[in-house]
Coordinates of C-alpha atoms in Angstrom, one line a residue:
X714 CA 34.2 -22.5 33.0
X715 CA 37.2 -23.1 35.2
X716 CA 40.4 -21.7 33.6
X717 CA 42.8 -24.4 32.2
X718 CA 45.9 -22.4 33.4
X719 CA 46.6 -20.5 36.6
X720 CA 48.7 -17.8 35.0
X721 CA 50.2 -16.6 31.8
X722 CA 53.2 -14.2 31.8
X723 CA 54.0 -11.9 29.0
X724 CA 57.1 -10.1 27.8
X725 CA 60.9 -10.5 28.0
X726 CA 62.7 -13.8 27.3
X727 CA 66.4 -14.0 27.0
X728 CA 69.3 -16.4 27.5
X729 CA 71.4 -15.4 30.6
X730 CA 75.1 -16.1 30.5
X731 CA 76.4 -15.9 34.0
X732 CA 80.1 -15.5 34.6
X733 CA 81.3 -18.4 36.8
X734 CA 84.2 -16.6 38.4
X735 CA 82.5 -14.9 41.3
X736 CA 84.3 -11.8 42.5
X737 CA 85.8 -11.0 39.1
X738 CA 85.0 -8.3 36.5
X739 CA 83.0 -9.2 33.4
X740 CA 86.1 -8.3 31.4
X741 CA 87.9 -11.2 33.1
X742 CA 85.2 -13.9 32.9
X743 CA 86.5 -17.1 31.4
X744 CA 83.4 -19.3 31.5
X745 CA 79.7 -18.9 31.7
X746 CA 76.6 -20.8 32.8
X747 CA 73.6 -20.6 30.6
X748 CA 70.0 -20.2 31.7
X749 CA 66.6 -18.9 30.6
X750 CA 66.2 -15.3 31.8
X751 CA 64.0 -12.3 31.6
X752 CA 61.4 -11.3 34.2
X753 CA 58.3 -12.9 32.8
X754 CA 60.2 -16.0 31.6
X755 CA 61.6 -16.5 35.1
X756 CA 58.1 -16.1 36.6
X757 CA 56.6 -18.6 34.2
X758 CA 59.2 -21.1 35.3
X759 CA 59.0 -20.2 39.0
X760 CA 55.2 -20.5 39.2
X761 CA 55.4 -23.9 37.4
X762 CA 58.0 -25.1 39.8
X763 CA 55.7 -24.0 42.7
X764 CA 52.8 -26.1 41.4
X765 CA 50.8 -23.6 39.3
X766 CA 49.8 -24.3 35.7
X767 CA 51.7 -21.6 33.8
X768 CA 51.9 -20.3 30.2
X769 CA 54.2 -17.8 28.5
X770 CA 53.8 -15.3 25.7
X771 CA 56.9 -14.0 24.0
X772 CA 59.0 -14.1 20.8
X773 CA 62.2 -16.0 20.3
X774 CA 64.6 -16.2 17.4
X775 CA 64.7 -19.1 15.0
X776 CA 68.1 -20.3 16.3
X777 CA 69.6 -22.4 19.0
X778 CA 69.1 -19.9 21.8
X779 CA 65.4 -19.5 20.9
X780 CA 65.0 -23.3 20.8
X781 CA 66.7 -23.6 24.1
X782 CA 64.1 -21.2 25.7
X783 CA 61.2 -23.1 24.2
X784 CA 62.7 -26.6 25.2
X785 CA 63.5 -25.5 28.7
X786 CA 60.0 -24.1 29.2
X787 CA 58.6 -27.4 28.1
X788 CA 61.0 -29.3 30.5
X789 CA 59.8 -27.0 33.3
X790 CA 56.1 -27.8 32.5
X791 CA 55.3 -24.3 31.1
X792 CA 52.7 -24.2 28.3
X793 CA 54.5 -22.8 25.2
X794 CA 51.5 -22.2 23.0
X795 CA 52.1 -18.4 23.3
X796 CA 55.8 -18.5 22.2
X797 CA 56.2 -17.2 18.7
X798 CA 59.3 -17.8 16.6
X799 CA 60.6 -14.7 14.9
X800 CA 62.3 -15.4 11.6
X801 CA 64.0 -12.1 11.3
X802 CA 65.3 -11.4 14.8
X803 CA 67.7 -13.0 17.3
X804 CA 66.8 -14.1 20.8
X805 CA 68.0 -11.6 23.4
X806 CA 71.1 -12.3 25.4
X807 CA 72.2 -11.0 28.8
X808 CA 75.7 -11.3 30.2
X809 CA 75.9 -11.1 34.0
X810 CA 78.3 -11.4 36.8
X811 CA 78.8 -11.2 40.6
X812 CA 81.5 -8.7 41.5
X813 CA 80.7 -8.6 45.3
X814 CA 77.6 -8.5 47.4
X815 CA 76.7 -5.0 46.2
X816 CA 77.8 -5.1 42.6
X817 CA 76.3 -7.2 39.9
X818 CA 77.5 -6.1 36.4
X819 CA 75.1 -6.7 33.6
X820 CA 75.0 -6.1 29.9
X821 CA 71.7 -6.4 27.9
X822 CA 72.1 -7.5 24.2
X823 CA 68.6 -6.5 23.1
X824 CA 68.9 -4.3 20.1
X825 CA 66.1 -5.3 17.7
X826 CA 65.7 -8.6 19.7
X827 CA 62.9 -11.0 19.1
X828 CA 60.8 -10.4 22.3
X829 CA 60.6 -6.7 21.6
X830 CA 58.9 -7.4 18.3
X831 CA 55.9 -8.8 20.1
X832 CA 52.7 -7.4 18.6
X833 CA 48.9 -7.5 19.1
X834 CA 48.7 -10.3 16.5
X835 CA 50.8 -12.5 18.9
X836 CA 48.1 -12.2 21.6
X837 CA 45.7 -15.1 21.1
X838 CA 42.3 -14.4 22.7
X839 CA 41.5 -17.9 23.6
X840 CA 44.9 -18.6 25.1
X841 CA 44.8 -15.4 27.3
X842 CA 41.2 -16.3 28.4
X843 CA 42.3 -19.8 29.4
X844 CA 44.3 -18.5 32.4
X845 CA 43.0 -17.2 35.8
X846 CA 45.5 -14.4 35.7
X847 CA 48.0 -12.7 33.4
X848 CA 51.3 -11.0 34.4
X849 CA 52.3 -7.9 32.4
X850 CA 55.7 -6.4 32.9
X851 CA 57.2 -3.0 32.8
X852 CA 59.8 -3.3 30.0
X853 CA 57.1 -4.3 27.5
X854 CA 55.4 -1.0 28.0
X855 CA 58.5 0.9 26.9
X856 CA 57.6 0.6 23.2
X857 CA 54.3 1.2 21.5
X858 CA 54.0 -2.2 19.7
X859 CA 54.8 -4.3 22.8
X860 CA 52.7 -2.0 25.0
X861 CA 49.8 -2.5 22.6
X862 CA 50.2 -6.3 22.8
X863 CA 50.1 -6.2 26.6
X864 CA 47.1 -3.8 26.6
X865 CA 45.2 -6.2 24.3
X866 CA 46.0 -9.0 26.8
X867 CA 44.7 -6.9 29.6
X868 CA 41.4 -6.2 27.7
X869 CA 40.9 -9.9 27.0
X870 CA 41.6 -10.8 30.7
X871 CA 39.2 -8.2 32.0
X872 CA 36.5 -9.2 29.6
X873 CA 36.7 -12.8 30.8
X874 CA 36.8 -12.0 34.5
X875 CA 40.5 -12.8 34.9
X876 CA 43.0 -11.1 37.1
X877 CA 45.7 -8.7 35.9
X878 CA 49.1 -8.7 37.7
X879 CA 51.6 -5.9 37.0
X880 CA 55.3 -6.4 37.8
X881 CA 56.8 -3.0 37.5
X882 CA 60.1 -4.6 36.5
X883 CA 61.9 -1.2 36.0
X884 CA 65.1 -1.3 34.1
X885 CA 66.1 2.3 33.2
X886 CA 68.4 1.5 30.3
X887 CA 65.6 -0.6 28.7
X888 CA 63.6 2.6 28.6
X889 CA 66.5 4.3 26.9
X890 CA 67.4 6.4 29.9
X891 CA 70.9 5.1 30.4
X892 CA 73.6 3.6 28.2
X893 CA 74.6 0.0 27.6
X894 CA 77.1 0.0 30.5
X895 CA 74.4 0.8 33.0
X896 CA 72.5 -2.5 32.9
X897 CA 72.9 -2.9 36.6
X898 CA 71.1 0.4 37.4
X899 CA 67.7 -0.1 39.0
X900 CA 66.3 3.5 39.3
X901 CA 66.4 6.7 37.4
X902 CA 63.6 9.2 38.0
X903 CA 61.5 9.8 34.9
X904 CA 58.2 11.6 34.8
X905 CA 57.8 10.3 31.2
X906 CA 57.9 6.7 32.4
X907 CA 55.6 7.5 35.3
X908 CA 53.0 9.0 32.9
X909 CA 53.4 6.1 30.5
X910 CA 52.6 3.5 33.3
X911 CA 49.8 5.4 35.0
X912 CA 47.0 4.3 32.6
X913 CA 48.0 0.7 33.3
X914 CA 47.4 0.8 37.0
X915 CA 43.6 1.1 37.0
X916 CA 43.2 -2.2 35.3
X917 CA 45.4 -4.2 37.7
X918 CA 44.4 -6.5 40.5
X919 CA 47.9 -6.9 41.9
X920 CA 50.8 -4.5 41.6
X921 CA 54.3 -5.6 42.7
X922 CA 57.5 -3.7 42.9
X923 CA 60.5 -2.7 44.9
X924 CA 60.4 0.7 46.7
X925 CA 62.2 2.2 43.7
X926 CA 59.8 0.6 41.2
X927 CA 56.8 1.9 43.2
X928 CA 58.5 5.3 43.1
X929 CA 58.5 5.2 39.3
X930 CA 54.9 3.9 39.1
X931 CA 53.6 6.4 41.7
X932 CA 55.7 9.4 40.6
X933 CA 57.3 10.1 44.0
X934 CA 60.5 9.2 45.7
X935 CA 58.7 9.0 49.0
X936 CA 57.6 5.4 49.1
X937 CA 54.4 6.0 51.1
X938 CA 53.4 8.9 48.9
X939 CA 54.1 6.8 45.8
X940 CA 51.9 4.0 47.1
X941 CA 49.1 6.5 47.9
X942 CA 49.4 7.9 44.4
X943 CA 49.0 4.4 43.0
X944 CA 46.0 3.8 45.3
X945 CA 44.3 6.9 44.1
X946 CA 44.2 5.3 40.6
X947 CA 44.0 1.6 41.3
X948 CA 42.1 -0.7 43.7
X949 CA 44.8 -3.3 43.3
X950 CA 46.5 -5.1 46.1
X951 CA 50.0 -3.4 46.2
X952 CA 53.1 -5.4 47.2
X953 CA 56.2 -3.5 48.2
X954 CA 59.4 -5.6 48.1
X955 CA 61.9 -4.4 50.7
X956 CA 64.9 -6.7 50.1
X957 CA 66.2 -8.2 53.4
X958 CA 63.3 -6.8 55.3
X959 CA 60.8 -8.9 53.3
X960 CA 57.7 -7.2 52.0
X961 CA 54.7 -5.2 53.0
X962 CA 51.3 -5.7 51.4
X963 CA 48.5 -3.1 51.1
X964 CA 45.1 -4.7 50.2
X965 CA 43.0 -1.7 51.0
X966 CA 43.5 1.8 52.5
X967 CA 47.1 2.9 52.8
X968 CA 48.1 3.3 56.5
X969 CA 50.2 6.0 58.1
X970 CA 53.3 3.9 58.1
X971 CA 54.8 1.3 55.7
X972 CA 55.2 -1.0 58.7
X973 CA 51.5 -1.1 59.2
X974 CA 50.8 -3.1 56.1
X975 CA 50.4 -6.9 56.0
X976 CA 53.6 -8.8 56.5
X977 CA 55.0 -12.3 56.5
X978 CA 58.1 -13.9 58.1
X979 CA 61.5 -12.8 56.8
X980 CA 64.4 -15.1 56.1
X981 CA 67.8 -13.6 56.7
X982 CA 70.3 -15.2 54.4
X983 CA 73.6 -14.4 52.9
X984 CA 73.3 -12.3 49.8
X985 CA 75.1 -14.0 46.9
X986 CA 73.3 -12.5 43.9
X987 CA 70.3 -10.3 43.9
X988 CA 69.5 -10.7 40.2
X989 CA 66.4 -12.7 39.7
X990 CA 65.3 -12.4 43.4
X991 CA 62.3 -10.4 42.5
X992 CA 61.1 -12.9 40.0
X993 CA 61.4 -15.7 42.5
X994 CA 59.6 -13.5 45.0
X995 CA 56.6 -12.9 42.7
X996 CA 56.5 -16.6 41.8
X997 CA 56.1 -17.4 45.5
X998 CA 53.5 -14.7 46.0
X999 CA 51.5 -15.9 43.1
X1000 CA 51.6 -19.5 44.4
X1001 CA 49.7 -18.3 47.4
X1002 CA 47.6 -15.5 45.9
X1003 CA 46.2 -17.7 43.1
X1004 CA 45.4 -20.4 45.5
X1005 CA 43.5 -18.0 47.8
X1006 CA 45.9 -18.3 50.7
X1007 CA 46.1 -15.6 53.3
X1008 CA 48.3 -12.6 52.5
X1009 CA 50.6 -13.6 55.3
X1010 CA 51.1 -17.0 53.7
X1011 CA 51.6 -15.3 50.3
X1012 CA 54.3 -13.2 51.9
X1013 CA 56.0 -16.2 53.5
X1014 CA 56.1 -18.1 50.1
X1015 CA 57.4 -14.9 48.4
X1016 CA 60.1 -14.0 51.0
X1017 CA 61.3 -17.6 51.2
X1018 CA 61.5 -17.9 47.4
X1019 CA 63.4 -14.7 47.2
X1020 CA 65.8 -15.9 49.9
X1021 CA 66.6 -19.0 47.8
X1022 CA 67.3 -16.8 44.7
X1023 CA 69.6 -14.3 46.5
X1024 CA 71.6 -17.2 48.1
X1025 CA 72.4 -18.8 44.7
X1026 CA 74.1 -17.7 41.5
X1027 CA 71.7 -17.9 38.6
X1028 CA 68.1 -16.7 38.1
X1029 CA 65.4 -19.1 36.9
X1030 CA 67.4 -22.3 37.7
X1031 CA 67.6 -21.2 41.4
X1032 CA 63.8 -20.7 42.0
X1033 CA 62.7 -23.4 44.4
X1034 CA 60.2 -26.1 43.7
X1035 CA 57.2 -26.5 46.0
X1036 CA 58.6 -29.5 47.9
X1037 CA 61.8 -27.6 48.4
X1038 CA 59.9 -24.5 49.7
X1039 CA 57.8 -26.6 52.0
X1040 CA 60.9 -28.3 53.4
X1041 CA 62.5 -25.0 54.1
X1042 CA 59.4 -23.5 55.7
X1043 CA 58.9 -26.5 57.9
X1044 CA 62.5 -27.4 58.8
X1045 CA 64.5 -24.2 58.2
X1046 CA 68.2 -24.4 57.5
X1047 CA 71.3 -24.2 59.7
X1048 CA 73.0 -22.5 56.8
X1049 CA 72.7 -18.7 56.3
X1050 CA 74.1 -19.4 52.8
X1051 CA 71.3 -21.7 51.5
X1052 CA 73.5 -23.0 48.6
X1053 CA 75.5 -24.9 51.2
X1054 CA 72.5 -26.8 52.7
X1055 CA 72.9 -30.3 51.2
X1056 CA 69.4 -31.5 52.2
X1057 CA 67.8 -28.6 50.4
X1058 CA 70.2 -28.8 47.5
X1059 CA 69.3 -32.5 47.0
X1060 CA 65.6 -31.7 46.9
X1061 CA 66.2 -28.9 44.5
X1062 CA 68.3 -31.1 42.2
X1063 CA 66.0 -34.0 42.3
X1064 CA 62.9 -31.9 41.6
X1065 CA 64.4 -29.9 38.7
X1066 CA 66.4 -32.5 36.8
X1067 CA 65.3 -33.4 33.3
X1068 CA 62.2 -35.5 33.0
X1069 CA 62.9 -39.2 32.2
X1070 CA 60.9 -42.4 31.5
X1071 CA 60.1 -44.5 34.6
X1072 CA 61.6 -47.6 33.1
X1073 CA 65.2 -48.0 31.8
X1074 CA 66.3 -50.8 29.5
X1075 CA 69.9 -50.3 28.5
X1076 CA 72.4 -52.0 26.3
X1077 CA 75.8 -51.6 28.0
X1078 CA 78.8 -51.3 25.7
X1079 CA 81.0 -49.3 28.0
X1080 CA 83.4 -52.3 28.4
X1081 CA 87.0 -51.5 27.7
X1082 CA 89.2 -54.0 29.4
X1083 CA 87.0 -57.0 28.3
X1084 CA 86.9 -56.0 24.7
X1085 CA 90.6 -55.3 24.7
X1086 CA 91.2 -58.8 26.0
X1087 CA 88.8 -60.3 23.4
X1088 CA 90.6 -58.5 20.6
X1089 CA 94.0 -59.8 21.7
X1090 CA 92.5 -63.3 22.1
X1091 CA 91.2 -63.4 18.5
X1092 CA 94.2 -61.5 17.0
X1093 CA 92.2 -58.4 16.0
X1094 CA 93.5 -54.9 16.4
X1095 CA 92.0 -52.9 19.3
X1096 CA 91.4 -50.1 16.7
X1097 CA 88.4 -52.1 15.5
X1098 CA 86.6 -51.8 18.9
X1099 CA 85.2 -48.3 18.2
X1100 CA 83.5 -49.6 15.0
X1101 CA 81.9 -52.4 16.9
X1102 CA 80.5 -50.0 19.4
X1103 CA 78.8 -48.1 16.6
X1104 CA 77.2 -51.4 15.5
X1105 CA 75.9 -51.8 19.1
X1106 CA 74.2 -48.4 18.9
X1107 CA 72.5 -49.5 15.7
X1108 CA 71.3 -52.7 17.4
X1109 CA 69.9 -50.8 20.4
X1110 CA 68.2 -48.2 18.1
X1111 CA 66.6 -51.1 16.1
X1112 CA 65.0 -52.4 19.3
X1113 CA 64.1 -49.1 20.8
X1114 CA 62.5 -47.8 17.6
X1115 CA 62.3 -44.3 19.0
X1116 CA 60.4 -45.3 22.1
X1117 CA 61.2 -43.8 25.5
X1118 CA 62.7 -45.9 28.3
X1119 CA 65.7 -47.2 26.4
X1120 CA 69.3 -46.3 26.9
X1121 CA 73.0 -47.2 26.5
X1122 CA 76.1 -47.2 28.5
X1123 CA 79.0 -46.1 26.3
X1124 CA 82.6 -45.1 27.2
X1125 CA 84.6 -42.3 25.8
X1126 CA 87.8 -44.4 25.4
X1127 CA 86.6 -46.6 22.5
X1128 CA 83.0 -45.2 22.2
X1129 CA 83.5 -41.6 21.0
X1130 CA 81.9 -42.1 17.7
X1131 CA 79.3 -44.4 19.3
X1132 CA 78.4 -41.6 21.7
X1133 CA 77.9 -39.2 18.7
X1134 CA 75.6 -41.7 17.0
X1135 CA 73.7 -42.5 20.2
X1136 CA 72.8 -38.8 20.3
X1137 CA 70.9 -39.3 17.1
X1138 CA 68.3 -41.3 19.1
X1139 CA 66.2 -40.4 22.2
X1140 CA 68.4 -42.6 24.4
X1141 CA 69.3 -42.3 28.1
X1142 CA 73.1 -42.3 27.9
X1143 CA 75.4 -43.2 30.7
X1144 CA 79.3 -42.9 30.6
X1145 CA 81.8 -44.5 32.9
X1146 CA 84.4 -42.6 34.8
X1147 CA 86.1 -45.4 36.7
X1148 CA 89.4 -46.9 35.6
X1149 CA 88.4 -50.4 34.4
X1150 CA 88.8 -53.1 37.1
X1151 CA 90.3 -50.6 39.7
X1152 CA 90.1 -51.6 43.3
X1153 CA 90.5 -49.4 45.1
X1154 CA 88.4 -47.2 42.9
X1155 CA 90.3 -44.9 40.6
X1156 CA 89.2 -42.6 37.8
X1157 CA 90.2 -42.6 34.1
X1158 CA 92.3 -39.7 32.7
X1159 CA 93.9 -38.5 35.9
X1160 CA 93.9 -34.8 36.7
X1161 CA 90.8 -32.8 37.7
X1162 CA 87.7 -34.9 37.7
X1163 CA 85.4 -31.9 37.4
X1164 CA 87.3 -30.4 34.5
X1165 CA 86.8 -33.7 32.6
X1166 CA 83.1 -34.0 33.4
X1167 CA 82.2 -30.4 32.5
X1168 CA 83.0 -31.2 28.9
X1169 CA 80.3 -33.9 28.8
X1170 CA 76.8 -33.1 27.3
X1171 CA 74.4 -32.1 30.0
X1172 CA 72.2 -35.1 29.2
X1173 CA 74.9 -37.7 29.9
X1174 CA 74.7 -39.6 33.2
X1175 CA 78.0 -40.2 35.0
X1176 CA 78.4 -44.0 35.7
X1177 CA 80.8 -45.2 38.3
X1178 CA 81.5 -48.9 39.2
X1179 CA 82.9 -49.6 42.6
X1180 CA 83.8 -53.1 43.9
X1181 CA 82.8 -52.6 47.6
X1182 CA 82.0 -55.2 50.2
X1183 CA 81.2 -54.5 53.9
X1184 CA 84.0 -56.9 54.9
X1185 CA 86.7 -55.0 53.0
X1186 CA 89.6 -53.7 55.0
X1187 CA 88.9 -50.3 56.7
X1188 CA 91.6 -48.5 54.7
X1189 CA 90.2 -49.8 51.4
X1190 CA 86.7 -48.7 52.3
X1191 CA 87.9 -45.3 53.4
X1192 CA 89.7 -44.6 50.1
X1193 CA 86.8 -45.8 48.0
X1194 CA 84.3 -43.8 50.1
X1195 CA 86.5 -40.7 49.7
X1196 CA 86.5 -41.0 45.9
X1197 CA 82.8 -41.7 45.7
X1198 CA 82.2 -38.5 47.8
X1199 CA 84.5 -36.6 45.5
X1200 CA 82.6 -37.8 42.4
X1201 CA 79.2 -37.1 44.0
X1202 CA 80.3 -33.5 44.7
X1203 CA 81.6 -33.1 41.2
X1204 CA 78.4 -34.4 39.7
X1205 CA 76.2 -32.0 41.7
X1206 CA 78.4 -29.0 41.0
X1207 CA 78.4 -29.4 37.3
X1208 CA 74.8 -30.5 37.0
X1209 CA 75.1 -34.1 35.8
X1210 CA 73.1 -37.1 36.9
X1211 CA 75.0 -39.9 38.7
X1212 CA 74.7 -43.7 38.6
X1213 CA 76.6 -45.7 41.1
X1214 CA 77.2 -49.3 40.3
X1215 CA 78.0 -51.5 43.3
X1216 CA 79.4 -55.1 42.9
X1217 CA 79.9 -56.8 46.2
X1218 CA 79.7 -60.5 45.3
X1219 CA 83.1 -60.7 43.6
X1220 CA 84.9 -59.9 46.9
X1221 CA 82.7 -61.5 49.6
X1222 CA 79.6 -63.5 50.4
X1223 CA 76.2 -62.0 49.4
X1224 CA 73.8 -62.2 52.3
X1225 CA 70.3 -60.8 52.5
X1226 CA 71.5 -57.6 54.0
X1227 CA 74.9 -57.2 52.2
X1228 CA 74.0 -54.8 49.4
X1229 CA 71.4 -53.0 51.5
X1230 CA 74.2 -52.4 54.1
X1231 CA 76.5 -50.9 51.5
X1232 CA 73.8 -48.6 50.2
X1233 CA 73.0 -47.5 53.8
X1234 CA 76.7 -46.7 54.4
X1235 CA 76.9 -44.6 51.3
X1236 CA 73.7 -42.7 52.2
X1237 CA 75.1 -42.1 55.7
X1238 CA 78.1 -40.4 54.0
X1239 CA 75.8 -38.1 52.1
X1240 CA 76.0 -39.9 48.7
X1241 CA 72.7 -39.8 46.9
X1242 CA 73.0 -40.9 43.3
X1243 CA 70.2 -40.6 40.9
X1244 CA 70.5 -44.3 39.9
X1245 CA 71.9 -47.4 41.5
X1246 CA 73.2 -50.3 39.3
X1247 CA 73.3 -53.5 41.2
X1248 CA 74.2 -57.2 40.6
X1249 CA 71.4 -59.8 40.2
X1250 CA 70.3 -61.7 43.3
X1251 CA 67.7 -64.5 43.6
X1252 CA 66.9 -63.5 47.2
X1253 CA 63.6 -61.5 47.1
X1254 CA 64.2 -60.5 50.8
X1255 CA 67.5 -58.9 49.7
X1256 CA 65.7 -56.8 47.1
X1257 CA 63.1 -55.8 49.7
X1258 CA 65.8 -54.7 52.1
X1259 CA 67.5 -52.7 49.4
X1260 CA 64.3 -51.0 48.4
X1261 CA 63.6 -50.0 52.0
X1262 CA 67.0 -48.4 52.3
X1263 CA 66.5 -46.3 49.2
X1264 CA 62.9 -45.3 50.1
X1265 CA 64.0 -44.3 53.6
X1266 CA 67.1 -42.3 52.6
X1267 CA 66.1 -40.8 49.2
X1268 CA 62.5 -40.8 48.1
X1269 CA 63.7 -38.9 45.0
X1270 CA 66.0 -41.7 43.7
X1271 CA 65.2 -42.7 40.2
X1272 CA 65.7 -46.3 41.1
X1273 CA 67.8 -49.4 40.4
X1274 CA 68.9 -51.1 37.1
X1275 CA 70.2 -54.6 37.1
X1276 CA 73.6 -55.5 35.7
X1277 CA 74.3 -58.7 33.9
X1278 CA 77.7 -60.1 34.8
X1279 CA 77.7 -62.1 31.6
X1280 CA 75.0 -64.4 32.9
X1281 CA 73.0 -66.5 30.4
X1282 CA 69.7 -65.2 29.4
X1283 CA 67.6 -67.7 31.3
X1284 CA 69.5 -66.9 34.5
X1285 CA 68.9 -63.2 33.9
X1286 CA 65.2 -63.7 33.5
X1287 CA 65.2 -65.5 36.8
X1288 CA 67.1 -62.7 38.4
X1289 CA 64.6 -60.2 36.8
X1290 CA 61.7 -62.2 38.3
X1291 CA 63.3 -62.0 41.8
X1292 CA 63.9 -58.2 41.5
X1293 CA 60.7 -57.1 39.7
X1294 CA 58.6 -57.2 42.8
X1295 CA 60.6 -54.4 44.3
X1296 CA 59.2 -51.1 43.0
X1297 CA 62.6 -49.4 43.2
X1298 CA 63.9 -51.8 40.4
X1299 CA 63.2 -50.0 37.2
X1300 CA 65.0 -52.1 34.5
X1301 CA 68.4 -53.4 33.5
X1302 CA 71.7 -52.3 31.9
X1303 CA 73.2 -55.5 30.4
X1304 CA 76.2 -55.8 28.1
X1305 CA 78.2 -59.0 27.6
X1306 CA 75.1 -61.3 27.6
X1307 CA 74.0 -59.3 24.6
X1308 CA 77.3 -58.5 22.7
X1309 CA 79.9 -61.1 23.6
X1310 CA 79.2 -63.6 20.9
X1311 CA 78.7 -61.0 18.2
X1312 CA 81.8 -59.1 19.2
X1313 CA 84.0 -62.2 19.1
X1314 CA 82.8 -63.4 15.7
X1315 CA 82.9 -59.9 14.2
X1316 CA 86.4 -59.1 15.5
X1317 CA 87.5 -62.5 14.0
X1318 CA 85.9 -61.5 10.7
X1319 CA 83.4 -64.4 10.7
X1320 CA 80.3 -62.3 10.4
X1321 CA 79.4 -59.0 8.8
X1322 CA 78.4 -55.8 10.6
X1323 CA 74.8 -56.3 9.7
X1324 CA 74.9 -59.9 11.1
X1325 CA 76.4 -58.5 14.3
X1326 CA 73.7 -55.9 14.6
X1327 CA 71.0 -58.5 14.0
X1328 CA 72.5 -60.8 16.7
X1329 CA 72.7 -58.1 19.3
X1330 CA 69.3 -56.7 18.5
X1331 CA 67.8 -60.2 18.8
X1332 CA 69.4 -60.8 22.2
X1333 CA 68.5 -57.3 23.5
X1334 CA 64.9 -57.7 22.4
X1335 CA 64.7 -61.0 24.2
X1336 CA 65.9 -59.4 27.4
X1337 CA 63.4 -56.5 26.9
X1338 CA 60.6 -59.0 26.4
X1339 CA 61.7 -60.9 29.5
X1340 CA 61.8 -57.8 31.7
X1341 CA 58.4 -56.7 30.5
X1342 CA 56.9 -60.1 31.2
X1343 CA 58.2 -60.3 34.7
X1344 CA 57.2 -56.7 35.3
X1345 CA 53.7 -57.3 34.2
X1346 CA 53.4 -60.4 36.4
X1347 CA 54.8 -58.4 39.4
X1348 CA 52.2 -55.7 38.8
X1349 CA 49.4 -58.2 38.5
X1350 CA 50.5 -59.9 41.7

């Protein structure tokens, strides 16, 4: 029977907290980025990103960090059946930093941690047998209980004709050879560790390590002698990682020189952070090896994946996806520091962002200026606006009923509580950053845009409305383009999705190519938002032109949602029909058509909150029905 999975990795899982002040001491770090860490956890994510079907066996604590690991694995497409929740122990933490290109301070918080409590009972025979290969790792041979768990997995794999991969993953202080302050140390000679690892080697099909790791596995500080010692015990293919020199592979007899092994192309890049590079390397090697590629191709995948990792800050988040890897191998990069290559960065971002439904139907309640004017008009205090926005959340939730593909646009000015309540539902959430009505574009709050955005939840999409027409004066266009570029850069740096809303029709004539021309101009500047929000048009040719621009410039774009501009429902349905035939149009984000009447009557005190909810839910439901009708007709056509 063909295995359901390609690979299952076993062992360490932690939450990595990376100091963001590169060049500083850990003592001076002021902020940290969070990521899944631990050698086998990284490899599970890396192989999944590179197109393999991956699973993971570990233990995590029954707390937020443990749930983060499990949820992130699921987002990455890793099978989590083998992740056990430990009720007594905490998830391991690792604090890391980049001091300079040679120093990467690291502290392991692993005393009595969850993953080191892994036992034989956690190894499910049917799960292990479901994978073509398993990856066992060095740290989990350092204690008898975890070693027994990995040995059981090896026995099951061998009995079922599966392959066994051994990543030596040598961390001296995790073997108790050095103190807590020596987390960065990669090698201490230890005959005891060598003897401990020796029985493992005979059962392996692939053994991977740096020169120092092969020294500990082979019991010699002469690399060639160590590899020969391993060969005397094991028939495994041996991979020697050599840092900037790439790698050398020994499938059979060991030659007279390291340089006589099988090699692949190297990729000289700027070293930014070596931590996690080996995990990216093995992920790339396994992508080729488990797909029966040549060893030279395996080396190319591995070396390139490692190059990505050393050129970026974090560990698992930096491992490339297969489209990204293919682009790099085919096109290369003009940047020695790959983190500065915007084309590669965009592919990386777009292929690793959080999964999302293909359709988006959103109730927009991010209006500030309009609701202020309405409150003044009816004599109501603006302090009632936040309560109305909470009612809108209830209306949207009533229509969505927990289903995917629904969302809301909510501001932070009057919608703070509404944002909290929207988080109770599986909504897509967008938040505006523009100063309402500003032309030229300006941002709310003043000061640092990035400092404001970093406080937002990671799942919130940045929404920016820009009134932009191709016939605008050059100085107006330049200023707006500059601020859109600044916003795009901030969004990418802090890892938030971006929706750009373009309204051209209020300041000029809408021709067939007007909006398409605006989008092409922004793409030419390097602005590639995750979403576009565009005004309705009855011209199907205009939508076709817009779709062609997006497809040509960014095949990873999530698509377009239509805005409403307070149009009556029948006009919106006609606009939906005109747009639905363009596959880049994925839904709508409409506000005033849905809430205007309810808001005015509720602010005046004419209706109750429940009546306002019912009215908005009814109007939202009719638009949902209309969109689904025209979408089905478009698909049928």
